[in-house]
CSV table of C-alpha atoms and ligand atoms in Angstrom, one decimal:
chain,number,residue,atom,x,y,z
O,4,UNK,CA,47.2,137.6,35.8
O,5,UNK,CA,45.2,135.6,38.4
O,6,UNK,CA,46.6,132.1,37.7
O,7,UNK,CA,49.8,130.2,37.3
O,8,UNK,CA,50.4,127.4,34.9
O,9,UNK,CA,52.6,124.3,35.5
O,10,UNK,CA,53.5,121.9,32.8
O,11,UNK,CA,54.2,118.3,33.8
O,12,UNK,CA,54.8,115.6,31.2
O,13,UNK,CA,53.4,117.9,28.5
O,14,UNK,CA,50.2,118.3,30.6
O,15,UNK,CA,49.3,121.9,31.6
O,16,UNK,CA,47.8,122.6,35.0
O,17,UNK,CA,46.4,125.9,36.3
O,18,UNK,CA,46.5,127.2,39.9
O,19,UNK,CA,45.0,130.4,41.3
O,20,UNK,CA,47.4,133.3,42.1
O,21,UNK,CA,46.6,134.9,45.5
O,22,UNK,CA,47.4,138.6,46.0
O,23,UNK,CA,48.0,140.0,49.6
O,24,UNK,CA,47.3,143.4,51.0
O,25,UNK,CA,50.7,144.7,50.0
O,26,UNK,CA,50.5,143.1,46.5
O,27,UNK,CA,52.7,140.1,47.5
O,28,UNK,CA,51.6,137.1,45.4
O,29,UNK,CA,51.3,133.4,46.1
O,30,UNK,CA,50.4,130.3,44.0
O,31,UNK,CA,47.6,128.5,45.7
O,32,UNK,CA,48.7,124.8,45.3
O,33,UNK,CA,45.9,123.3,47.5
O,34,UNK,CA,44.8,121.2,44.6
O,35,UNK,CA,48.3,120.4,43.3
O,36,UNK,CA,48.4,116.7,44.4
O,37,UNK,CA,44.8,116.0,43.4
O,38,UNK,CA,45.4,117.5,39.9
O,39,UNK,CA,49.0,116.3,39.2
O,40,UNK,CA,49.9,113.6,41.8
O,41,UNK,CA,53.0,115.7,42.6
O,42,UNK,CA,53.9,117.6,45.8
O,43,UNK,CA,56.3,120.4,46.3
O,44,UNK,CA,59.6,120.2,48.1
O,45,UNK,CA,61.0,123.3,49.9
O,46,UNK,CA,63.9,122.8,52.4
O,47,UNK,CA,63.3,125.2,55.3
O,48,UNK,CA,60.1,126.5,53.8
O,49,UNK,CA,62.0,129.3,52.2
O,50,UNK,CA,59.4,129.7,49.4
O,51,UNK,CA,56.3,128.2,51.1
O,52,UNK,CA,53.5,130.1,52.7
O,53,UNK,CA,51.8,128.1,55.5
O,54,UNK,CA,48.8,130.4,55.9
O,55,UNK,CA,47.1,133.7,55.0
O,56,UNK,CA,47.4,136.0,58.1
O,57,UNK,CA,46.1,139.4,59.0
O,58,UNK,CA,48.3,139.9,62.1
O,59,UNK,CA,51.9,141.0,61.0
O,60,UNK,CA,53.4,142.2,57.8
O,61,UNK,CA,57.1,142.1,57.0
O,62,UNK,CA,58.7,143.5,53.9
O,63,UNK,CA,62.2,141.9,54.1
O,64,UNK,CA,63.7,144.0,51.2
O,65,UNK,CA,62.5,147.3,52.6
O,66,UNK,CA,63.0,146.5,56.3
O,67,UNK,CA,59.3,147.1,57.1
O,68,UNK,CA,57.5,145.5,60.1
O,69,UNK,CA,53.9,146.2,61.0
O,70,UNK,CA,51.5,144.8,63.6
O,71,UNK,CA,47.9,144.9,62.3
O,72,UNK,CA,48.9,147.6,59.8
O,73,UNK,CA,50.7,149.9,62.4
O,74,UNK,CA,54.5,150.4,61.8
O,75,UNK,CA,56.7,149.0,64.5
O,76,UNK,CA,58.6,152.3,65.0
O,77,UNK,CA,55.3,154.1,65.9
O,78,UNK,CA,54.1,151.3,68.1
O,79,UNK,CA,57.5,151.1,70.0
O,80,UNK,CA,57.3,154.8,70.6
O,81,UNK,CA,53.7,155.3,71.5
O,82,UNK,CA,52.2,152.1,72.9
O,83,UNK,CA,52.8,150.0,75.9
O,84,UNK,CA,53.4,146.3,75.7
O,85,UNK,CA,50.0,145.5,77.1
O,86,UNK,CA,48.3,147.7,74.5
O,87,UNK,CA,50.3,146.0,71.8
O,88,UNK,CA,49.4,142.6,73.1
O,89,UNK,CA,45.7,143.6,72.9
O,90,UNK,CA,46.2,144.9,69.4
O,91,UNK,CA,47.8,141.7,68.2
O,92,UNK,CA,45.3,139.3,69.8
O,93,UNK,CA,42.0,141.2,69.2
O,94,UNK,CA,43.0,143.1,66.0
O,95,UNK,CA,42.2,146.7,67.2
O,96,UNK,CA,43.7,149.2,69.5
O,97,UNK,CA,41.9,148.8,72.9
O,98,UNK,CA,39.4,151.4,74.0
O,99,UNK,CA,39.8,152.8,77.5
O,100,UNK,CA,37.3,150.3,78.8
O,101,UNK,CA,38.8,147.4,76.9
O,102,UNK,CA,42.3,148.2,78.1
O,103,UNK,CA,41.0,148.5,81.7
O,104,UNK,CA,39.3,145.0,81.4
O,105,UNK,CA,42.4,143.5,79.8
O,106,UNK,CA,44.8,145.0,82.4
O,107,UNK,CA,42.5,143.7,85.2
O,108,UNK,CA,42.6,140.2,83.7
O,109,UNK,CA,46.4,140.4,83.6
O,110,UNK,CA,46.6,141.6,87.2
O,111,UNK,CA,44.1,139.0,88.5
O,112,UNK,CA,46.1,136.3,86.8
O,113,UNK,CA,49.6,137.2,87.7
O,114,UNK,CA,49.9,134.9,90.7
O,115,UNK,CA,50.9,131.2,90.1
O,116,UNK,CA,49.0,128.5,92.0
O,117,UNK,CA,51.0,128.3,95.2
O,118,UNK,CA,51.6,124.5,94.6
O,119,UNK,CA,53.5,125.5,91.4
O,120,UNK,CA,56.1,127.2,93.5
O,121,UNK,CA,57.1,123.8,94.9
O,122,UNK,CA,58.3,122.8,91.4
O,123,UNK,CA,61.2,125.2,91.9
O,124,UNK,CA,62.4,123.4,95.0
O,125,UNK,CA,63.4,120.4,93.0
O,126,UNK,CA,65.1,122.3,90.3
O,127,UNK,CA,68.9,122.8,90.5
O,128,UNK,CA,70.0,126.5,90.8
O,129,UNK,CA,71.9,126.2,87.5
O,130,UNK,CA,68.8,125.0,85.6
O,131,UNK,CA,68.5,127.0,82.4
O,132,UNK,CA,65.6,129.4,82.7
O,133,UNK,CA,64.2,128.3,79.3
O,134,UNK,CA,64.0,124.7,80.6
O,135,UNK,CA,62.2,126.0,83.6
O,136,UNK,CA,59.9,128.1,81.5
O,137,UNK,CA,59.0,125.1,79.2
O,138,UNK,CA,58.2,122.9,82.3
O,139,UNK,CA,56.2,125.5,84.1
O,140,UNK,CA,54.2,126.8,81.2
O,141,UNK,CA,53.1,123.3,80.2
O,142,UNK,CA,52.3,122.6,83.9
O,143,UNK,CA,49.7,125.5,83.8
O,144,UNK,CA,47.4,123.0,82.1
O,145,UNK,CA,47.7,120.8,85.1
O,146,UNK,CA,46.6,123.5,87.5
O,147,UNK,CA,44.1,125.1,85.1
O,148,UNK,CA,42.7,122.0,83.3
O,149,UNK,CA,39.7,123.8,81.7
O,150,UNK,CA,41.9,125.0,78.9
O,151,UNK,CA,40.0,124.1,75.8
O,152,UNK,CA,38.8,126.8,73.6
O,153,UNK,CA,35.0,127.0,73.7
O,154,UNK,CA,33.9,129.0,70.7
O,155,UNK,CA,30.6,129.6,72.4
O,156,UNK,CA,32.3,131.1,75.4
O,157,UNK,CA,35.1,133.5,74.2
O,158,UNK,CA,35.7,134.4,77.9
O,159,UNK,CA,37.6,131.1,78.2
O,160,UNK,CA,40.1,132.1,75.6
O,161,UNK,CA,40.4,135.7,77.1
O,162,UNK,CA,41.2,134.2,80.5
O,163,UNK,CA,43.8,131.7,79.1
O,164,UNK,CA,45.4,134.4,77.1
O,165,UNK,CA,45.6,136.8,80.0
O,166,UNK,CA,46.9,134.0,82.3
O,167,UNK,CA,49.7,133.1,79.9
O,168,UNK,CA,50.8,136.7,79.2
O,169,UNK,CA,50.8,137.5,82.9
O,170,UNK,CA,52.1,134.3,84.4
O,171,UNK,CA,55.1,133.8,82.0
O,172,UNK,CA,56.4,137.0,83.6
O,173,UNK,CA,56.0,135.6,87.1
O,174,UNK,CA,57.6,132.3,86.2
O,175,UNK,CA,60.5,134.1,84.6
O,176,UNK,CA,61.1,136.3,87.7
O,177,UNK,CA,60.8,133.2,90.0
O,178,UNK,CA,63.4,131.3,87.9
O,179,UNK,CA,65.8,134.3,88.3
O,180,UNK,CA,65.2,134.4,92.1
O,181,UNK,CA,65.8,130.7,92.3
O,182,UNK,CA,69.1,131.0,90.4
O,183,UNK,CA,70.4,133.6,92.8
O,184,UNK,CA,69.1,131.9,95.9
O,185,UNK,CA,66.7,134.7,96.9
O,186,UNK,CA,63.1,134.4,98.0
O,187,UNK,CA,60.4,134.8,95.4
O,188,UNK,CA,58.9,138.3,95.2
O,189,UNK,CA,55.2,138.0,94.4
O,190,UNK,CA,53.4,140.1,91.7
O,191,UNK,CA,51.6,143.2,93.0
O,192,UNK,CA,48.2,144.5,92.0
O,193,UNK,CA,49.3,148.1,92.1
O,194,UNK,CA,52.1,147.9,89.5
O,195,UNK,CA,51.8,148.1,85.7
O,196,UNK,CA,53.0,145.0,83.7
O,197,UNK,CA,56.6,145.9,83.1
O,198,UNK,CA,57.2,147.6,86.5
O,199,UNK,CA,55.7,144.5,88.2
O,200,UNK,CA,58.2,142.3,86.4
O,201,UNK,CA,61.1,144.6,87.4
O,202,UNK,CA,59.9,144.5,91.0
O,203,UNK,CA,59.6,140.7,91.0
O,204,UNK,CA,63.1,140.5,89.6
O,205,UNK,CA,65.0,143.1,91.6
O,206,UNK,CA,63.1,143.6,94.9
O,207,UNK,CA,64.3,141.7,97.9
O,208,UNK,CA,63.3,141.5,101.6
O,209,UNK,CA,66.3,143.6,102.5
O,210,UNK,CA,66.2,146.1,99.6
O,211,UNK,CA,62.9,147.0,97.9
O,212,UNK,CA,63.1,147.8,94.2
O,213,UNK,CA,63.0,151.5,93.5
O,214,UNK,CA,60.5,151.9,90.6
O,215,UNK,CA,62.5,153.1,87.6
O,216,UNK,CA,60.3,154.7,85.0
O,217,UNK,CA,63.1,154.8,82.3
O,218,UNK,CA,63.8,151.1,82.8
O,219,UNK,CA,60.0,150.4,82.6
O,220,UNK,CA,59.9,152.4,79.3
O,221,UNK,CA,62.9,150.5,77.8
O,222,UNK,CA,61.4,147.1,78.8
O,223,UNK,CA,58.0,148.0,77.2
O,224,UNK,CA,59.9,148.9,74.0
O,225,UNK,CA,61.9,145.6,74.1
O,226,UNK,CA,58.8,143.5,74.6
O,227,UNK,CA,56.8,145.4,71.9
O,228,UNK,CA,59.7,144.7,69.4
O,229,UNK,CA,59.5,141.0,70.1
O,230,UNK,CA,55.8,140.7,70.2
O,231,UNK,CA,55.2,139.0,66.8
O,232,UNK,CA,57.0,138.3,63.6
O,233,UNK,CA,54.7,136.4,61.2
O,234,UNK,CA,55.5,132.8,60.5
O,235,UNK,CA,59.0,132.4,62.2
O,236,UNK,CA,60.2,129.1,63.5
O,237,UNK,CA,58.5,129.2,66.9
O,238,UNK,CA,55.3,130.7,65.7
O,239,UNK,CA,55.0,128.1,63.0
O,240,UNK,CA,55.6,125.5,65.7
O,241,UNK,CA,52.8,127.0,67.8
O,242,UNK,CA,50.4,126.9,64.8
O,243,UNK,CA,51.4,123.3,63.9
O,244,UNK,CA,51.1,121.9,67.4
O,245,UNK,CA,47.9,123.9,68.0
O,246,UNK,CA,46.4,122.4,64.8
O,247,UNK,CA,46.2,119.0,66.6
O,248,UNK,CA,43.6,120.7,68.9
O,249,UNK,CA,45.8,120.5,71.9
O,250,UNK,CA,45.4,123.3,74.5
O,251,UNK,CA,47.0,126.7,74.2
O,252,UNK,CA,49.4,126.1,77.1
O,253,UNK,CA,50.9,123.0,75.3
O,254,UNK,CA,51.0,124.9,72.0
O,255,UNK,CA,52.9,127.9,73.3
O,256,UNK,CA,55.2,125.6,75.3
O,257,UNK,CA,56.2,124.0,72.0
O,258,UNK,CA,56.9,127.5,70.7
O,259,UNK,CA,59.1,128.2,73.8
O,260,UNK,CA,61.1,125.1,72.9
O,261,UNK,CA,61.6,126.2,69.3
O,262,UNK,CA,62.6,129.7,70.4
O,263,UNK,CA,65.4,128.4,72.6
O,264,UNK,CA,67.5,127.3,69.6
O,265,UNK,CA,70.6,129.5,69.0
O,266,UNK,CA,69.6,130.1,65.4
O,267,UNK,CA,66.3,131.6,66.6
O,268,UNK,CA,65.6,133.3,70.0
O,269,UNK,CA,68.6,131.8,71.6
O,270,UNK,CA,70.8,134.0,69.5
O,271,UNK,CA,70.5,137.0,71.9
O,272,UNK,CA,72.4,135.0,74.5
O,273,UNK,CA,74.9,133.8,71.9
O,274,UNK,CA,75.5,137.4,70.8
O,275,UNK,CA,76.4,138.6,74.3
O,276,UNK,CA,78.6,135.6,74.9
O,277,UNK,CA,80.3,136.3,71.6
O,278,UNK,CA,80.9,139.9,72.5
O,279,UNK,CA,82.1,138.9,76.0
O,280,UNK,CA,84.6,136.5,74.3
O,281,UNK,CA,85.9,139.3,72.2
O,282,UNK,CA,86.2,141.6,75.2
O,283,UNK,CA,87.5,139.1,77.7
O,284,UNK,CA,89.8,137.0,75.5
O,285,UNK,CA,91.0,140.0,73.5
O,286,UNK,CA,89.8,138.4,70.2
O,287,UNK,CA,89.9,141.0,67.5
O,288,UNK,CA,86.7,141.8,65.7
O,289,UNK,CA,88.5,141.1,62.5
O,290,UNK,CA,89.3,137.5,63.8
O,291,UNK,CA,85.6,136.9,64.6
O,292,UNK,CA,84.5,138.2,61.2
O,293,UNK,CA,87.1,135.9,59.5
O,294,UNK,CA,85.8,132.9,61.5
O,295,UNK,CA,82.2,133.7,60.4
O,296,UNK,CA,83.3,133.8,56.8
O,297,UNK,CA,85.4,130.6,57.0
O,298,UNK,CA,83.4,127.8,55.4
O,299,UNK,CA,85.5,125.3,57.3
O,300,UNK,CA,84.4,126.9,60.6
O,301,UNK,CA,80.9,126.3,61.9
O,302,UNK,CA,81.0,129.6,63.8
O,303,UNK,CA,78.2,132.0,62.8
O,304,UNK,CA,78.1,135.7,63.6
O,305,UNK,CA,75.1,135.6,66.0
O,306,UNK,CA,72.8,138.6,65.6
O,307,UNK,CA,73.4,138.9,61.9
O,308,UNK,CA,71.3,137.5,59.0
O,309,UNK,CA,67.7,136.7,58.6
O,310,UNK,CA,65.5,134.5,56.5
O,311,UNK,CA,63.2,137.4,55.6
O,312,UNK,CA,65.1,140.6,56.2
O,313,UNK,CA,67.6,141.3,53.4
O,314,UNK,CA,67.9,144.8,54.7
O,315,UNK,CA,68.5,146.2,58.2
O,316,UNK,CA,66.0,144.6,60.7
O,317,UNK,CA,63.9,147.7,61.7
O,318,UNK,CA,63.9,146.3,65.3
O,319,UNK,CA,67.7,146.3,65.4
O,320,UNK,CA,67.7,149.9,64.4
O,321,UNK,CA,65.3,150.9,67.2
O,322,UNK,CA,67.3,148.8,69.7
O,323,UNK,CA,70.6,150.3,68.6
O,324,UNK,CA,69.3,153.8,69.3
O,325,UNK,CA,67.7,152.7,72.5
O,326,UNK,CA,71.0,151.2,73.7
O,327,UNK,CA,72.9,154.4,73.1
O,328,UNK,CA,70.3,156.7,74.7
O,329,UNK,CA,69.6,154.4,77.7
O,330,UNK,CA,73.2,153.9,78.5
O,331,UNK,CA,74.3,157.5,78.0
O,332,UNK,CA,71.2,158.6,80.0
O,333,UNK,CA,72.7,156.7,83.0
O,334,UNK,CA,76.3,157.6,82.2
O,335,UNK,CA,76.8,153.8,81.8
O,336,UNK,CA,79.5,152.6,79.5
O,337,UNK,CA,79.3,149.0,78.3
O,338,UNK,CA,82.4,148.0,76.4
O,339,UNK,CA,80.2,145.3,74.7
O,340,UNK,CA,78.2,148.1,73.0
O,341,UNK,CA,81.4,149.6,71.6
O,342,UNK,CA,82.5,146.2,70.3
O,343,UNK,CA,79.0,145.7,68.8
O,344,UNK,CA,79.1,149.0,67.0
O,345,UNK,CA,82.6,148.3,65.7
O,346,UNK,CA,81.5,144.8,64.6
O,347,UNK,CA,78.5,146.2,62.8
O,348,UNK,CA,80.5,148.9,61.0
O,349,UNK,CA,83.1,146.3,59.7
O,350,UNK,CA,80.4,143.7,58.7
O,351,UNK,CA,78.3,146.2,56.8
O,352,UNK,CA,81.4,147.1,54.7
O,353,UNK,CA,82.5,143.5,54.1
O,354,UNK,CA,81.8,142.0,50.7
O,355,UNK,CA,80.8,138.5,52.2
O,356,UNK,CA,78.0,140.0,54.2
O,357,UNK,CA,77.0,142.6,51.6
O,358,UNK,CA,76.7,139.9,49.0
O,359,UNK,CA,74.6,137.7,51.2
O,360,UNK,CA,72.5,140.7,52.5
O,361,UNK,CA,73.4,139.9,56.1
O,362,UNK,CA,72.4,142.8,58.5
O,363,UNK,CA,72.0,143.0,62.3
O,364,UNK,CA,68.8,141.4,63.4
O,365,UNK,CA,66.7,141.9,66.5
O,366,UNK,CA,69.1,139.8,68.6
O,367,UNK,CA,72.2,141.8,68.0
O,368,UNK,CA,71.5,144.8,70.3
O,369,UNK,CA,68.8,143.4,72.6
O,370,UNK,CA,71.2,141.7,75.0
O,371,UNK,CA,73.0,145.0,75.7
O,372,UNK,CA,69.8,146.5,76.8
O,373,UNK,CA,68.8,143.5,78.9
O,374,UNK,CA,72.3,143.7,80.5
O,375,UNK,CA,71.8,147.4,81.3
O,376,UNK,CA,68.6,146.5,83.0
O,377,UNK,CA,70.5,144.0,85.2
O,378,UNK,CA,69.0,140.9,83.5
O,379,UNK,CA,71.5,138.0,83.1
O,380,UNK,CA,72.4,136.5,79.7
O,381,UNK,CA,70.8,133.2,80.7
O,382,UNK,CA,67.4,135.0,80.9
O,383,UNK,CA,67.6,136.8,77.5
O,384,UNK,CA,65.7,134.2,75.6
O,385,UNK,CA,63.1,134.0,78.4
O,386,UNK,CA,62.7,137.8,77.8
O,387,UNK,CA,62.2,137.1,74.1
O,388,UNK,CA,59.5,134.5,75.1
O,389,UNK,CA,57.7,137.0,77.3
O,390,UNK,CA,57.6,139.5,74.4
O,391,UNK,CA,56.5,136.9,71.9
O,392,UNK,CA,53.7,135.4,74.0
O,393,UNK,CA,50.9,137.7,72.6
O,394,UNK,CA,52.0,137.0,69.1
O,395,UNK,CA,51.9,133.2,69.6
O,396,UNK,CA,48.5,133.6,71.1
O,397,UNK,CA,47.2,135.8,68.3
O,398,UNK,CA,48.5,133.4,65.6
O,399,UNK,CA,47.1,130.4,67.4
O,400,UNK,CA,43.7,132.0,67.6
O,401,UNK,CA,43.8,133.0,63.9
O,402,UNK,CA,44.8,129.4,63.0
O,403,UNK,CA,41.8,128.1,65.1
O,404,UNK,CA,39.4,130.6,63.4
O,405,UNK,CA,40.5,129.6,59.9
O,406,UNK,CA,37.8,127.5,58.2
O,407,UNK,CA,37.9,124.8,57.2
O,408,UNK,CA,40.0,123.9,60.3
O,409,UNK,CA,42.7,121.4,59.3
O,410,UNK,CA,45.5,119.7,61.1
O,411,UNK,CA,48.9,120.6,59.8
O,412,UNK,CA,50.5,117.6,58.1
O,413,UNK,CA,53.3,118.2,55.6
O,414,UNK,CA,54.2,115.6,53.0
O,415,UNK,CA,57.7,114.3,52.0
O,416,UNK,CA,59.6,112.7,49.1
O,417,UNK,CA,60.8,109.3,50.2
O,418,UNK,CA,64.4,108.6,49.3
O,419,UNK,CA,65.1,105.5,51.5
O,420,UNK,CA,65.3,101.8,50.6
O,421,UNK,CA,63.0,100.3,48.1
O,422,UNK,CA,60.8,97.4,49.3
O,423,UNK,CA,62.8,94.5,50.6
O,424,UNK,CA,62.1,91.4,52.7
O,425,UNK,CA,63.6,90.4,56.0
O,426,UNK,CA,66.5,87.9,55.6
F,9,SDX,C1,65.4,135.5,65.0
F,9,SDX,O1,62.3,134.2,61.3
F,9,SDX,C2,62.2,135.2,62.2
F,9,SDX,O2,61.4,136.1,62.0
F,9,SDX,C3,63.1,135.1,63.4
F,9,SDX,C4,63.1,136.3,64.3
F,9,SDX,C5,61.8,136.5,65.0
F,9,SDX,O3,61.5,137.7,65.4
F,9,SDX,O4,61.0,135.5,65.3
F,9,SDX,O5,63.4,137.4,63.6
F,9,SDX,C6,64.1,136.1,65.5
F,9,SDX,O6,65.5,134.3,65.1
F,9,SDX,C7,66.4,136.3,64.4
F,9,SDX,C8,67.7,135.5,63.9
F,9,SDX,C9,68.6,135.1,65.1
F,9,SDX,N1,69.6,134.2,64.6
F,9,SDX,C10,70.9,134.5,64.5
F,9,SDX,O7,71.3,135.7,64.7
F,9,SDX,C11,71.8,133.4,64.2
F,9,SDX,C12,72.8,133.8,63.1
F,9,SDX,N2,72.1,133.9,61.8
F,9,SDX,C13,72.1,132.8,61.0
F,9,SDX,O8,72.2,131.5,61.5
F,9,SDX,C14,71.1,132.9,59.8
F,9,SDX,O9,71.3,134.1,59.3
F,9,SDX,C15,69.6,132.7,60.1
F,9,SDX,C16,69.3,131.4,60.8
F,9,SDX,C17,69.0,133.8,60.9
F,9,SDX,C18,68.9,132.7,58.7
F,9,SDX,O10,69.3,131.5,58.1
F,9,SDX,P1,68.9,131.2,56.5
F,9,SDX,O11,67.9,132.1,56.1
F,9,SDX,O12,68.7,129.7,56.5
F,9,SDX,O13,70.2,131.6,55.7
F,9,SDX,P2,71.4,130.6,55.4
F,9,SDX,O14,71.8,129.8,56.5
F,9,SDX,O15,70.9,129.8,54.1
F,9,SDX,O16,72.6,131.6,55.0
F,9,SDX,C19,72.7,132.1,53.6
F,9,SDX,C20,74.2,132.4,53.5
F,9,SDX,C21,75.1,131.1,53.8
F,9,SDX,O17,76.3,131.3,53.1
F,9,SDX,P3,76.5,130.5,51.7
F,9,SDX,O18,76.2,129.0,52.0
F,9,SDX,O19,75.5,131.1,50.8
F,9,SDX,O20,77.9,130.8,51.3
F,9,SDX,O21,74.6,133.4,54.5
F,9,SDX,C22,75.5,132.8,55.4
F,9,SDX,C23,75.4,131.3,55.3
F,9,SDX,O22,76.6,130.6,55.6
F,9,SDX,N3,75.1,133.3,56.7
F,9,SDX,C24,76.0,133.6,57.7
F,9,SDX,C25,75.2,134.1,58.7
F,9,SDX,N4,73.9,134.0,58.4
F,9,SDX,C26,73.9,133.5,57.2
F,9,SDX,N5,77.3,133.6,57.7
F,9,SDX,C27,77.9,134.0,58.9
F,9,SDX,N6,77.2,134.5,60.0
F,9,SDX,C28,75.9,134.5,59.9
F,9,SDX,N7,75.2,135.0,61.0
């Protein structure tokens, strides 16, 4: 069947059925208003596709996640974050030469304009790193004003993409140094992407950072797992803002703002604070689960549930294993991991969660790994943003390449006052 029929007031209308690579189907309602005078209404866009995309595929029922057709488990095991970023943005695995050029672009664009460091002077030490990230990423368009995509000169896009992927890492590390009152550690040209970040975070004039290959491997895995996730809240924001033809810096800055929300990327910080509460205040896991089920209580079990996954989030599975192996490999014992494992075990057996298909999502275990790396909870969503940057850029580029290019402008059903005159 290649079409869908809708009957309104006894009139029958036909609309094409679109079938995706994995046989998922959509009703193309592009002509709905023109044909019927009706629009659709879909709170939270639960049933609405905003675009056709070739970047990421999720099967929520089977717990499948693929970037450009490659399964996330394979990518997390075999690729680096830089290779994954290239794959997402350019659609193919980089050749040796392409990887060398891309890495060089990242290296050459890792330093912030020195005047940007003065921004940090005026910021209070307790400033949330996500607020700093929003301010600094948007400010990149002040220092690098030639930021409009020139289709005749793809090198402009390549440069802006490399600048964002590289500099978000520097901004994040500088915000951490600012918060602990230590001098900034500048990026180095001799370190790979993740090791450079760890060095900027944990090196100091009195104690240089000892490069830790295992930590570098775990950080690569964390960033790969966060790199893209089809049309989630922040990526949809980047696409919508980008559709006004504003520059890429402003578009991803809007994505950073959307990601900050506790229902989205901010959940990883909420999870750790929830686990710390249980640990420090002696709350029982059962009490927390009861609160989450209580309709009179606004408390949510952060790190559980997902709009698309109605099965175990494949990223959570990878992170759960990584937590156990990384911590045991260092003979580290984090009581929060024990609480998380107990919480997961009880939730997966609880009818309320089973009925609603609520499973651990990417945010449930990620914070435990970030903690083990020495990264503070206030930085967790910033880490999510560093990982998601290549996905936002890839989706923004795909949106720009979609013809005919159209500004995103949803409709509404008006339910306010009928026409009335001023008294
Ligand atoms: C991310 O979209 C993406 O791809 C996002 C992301 C990405 O990579 O970009 O995967 C990253 O944002 C992961 C999600 C992180 N957020 C959290 O962990 C916050 C806690 N989770 C929930 O707030 C919720 O599950 C959402 C926001 C993730 C999904 O919300 P939905 O799809 O709108 O689901 P819903 O609110 O309609 O919930 C359906 C039912 C409700 O109960 P009933 O009204 O049917 O009785 O499930 C309940 C909800 O009350 N429910 C929860 C719950 N999540 C849903 N109850 C308790 N605890 C929870 N966490």
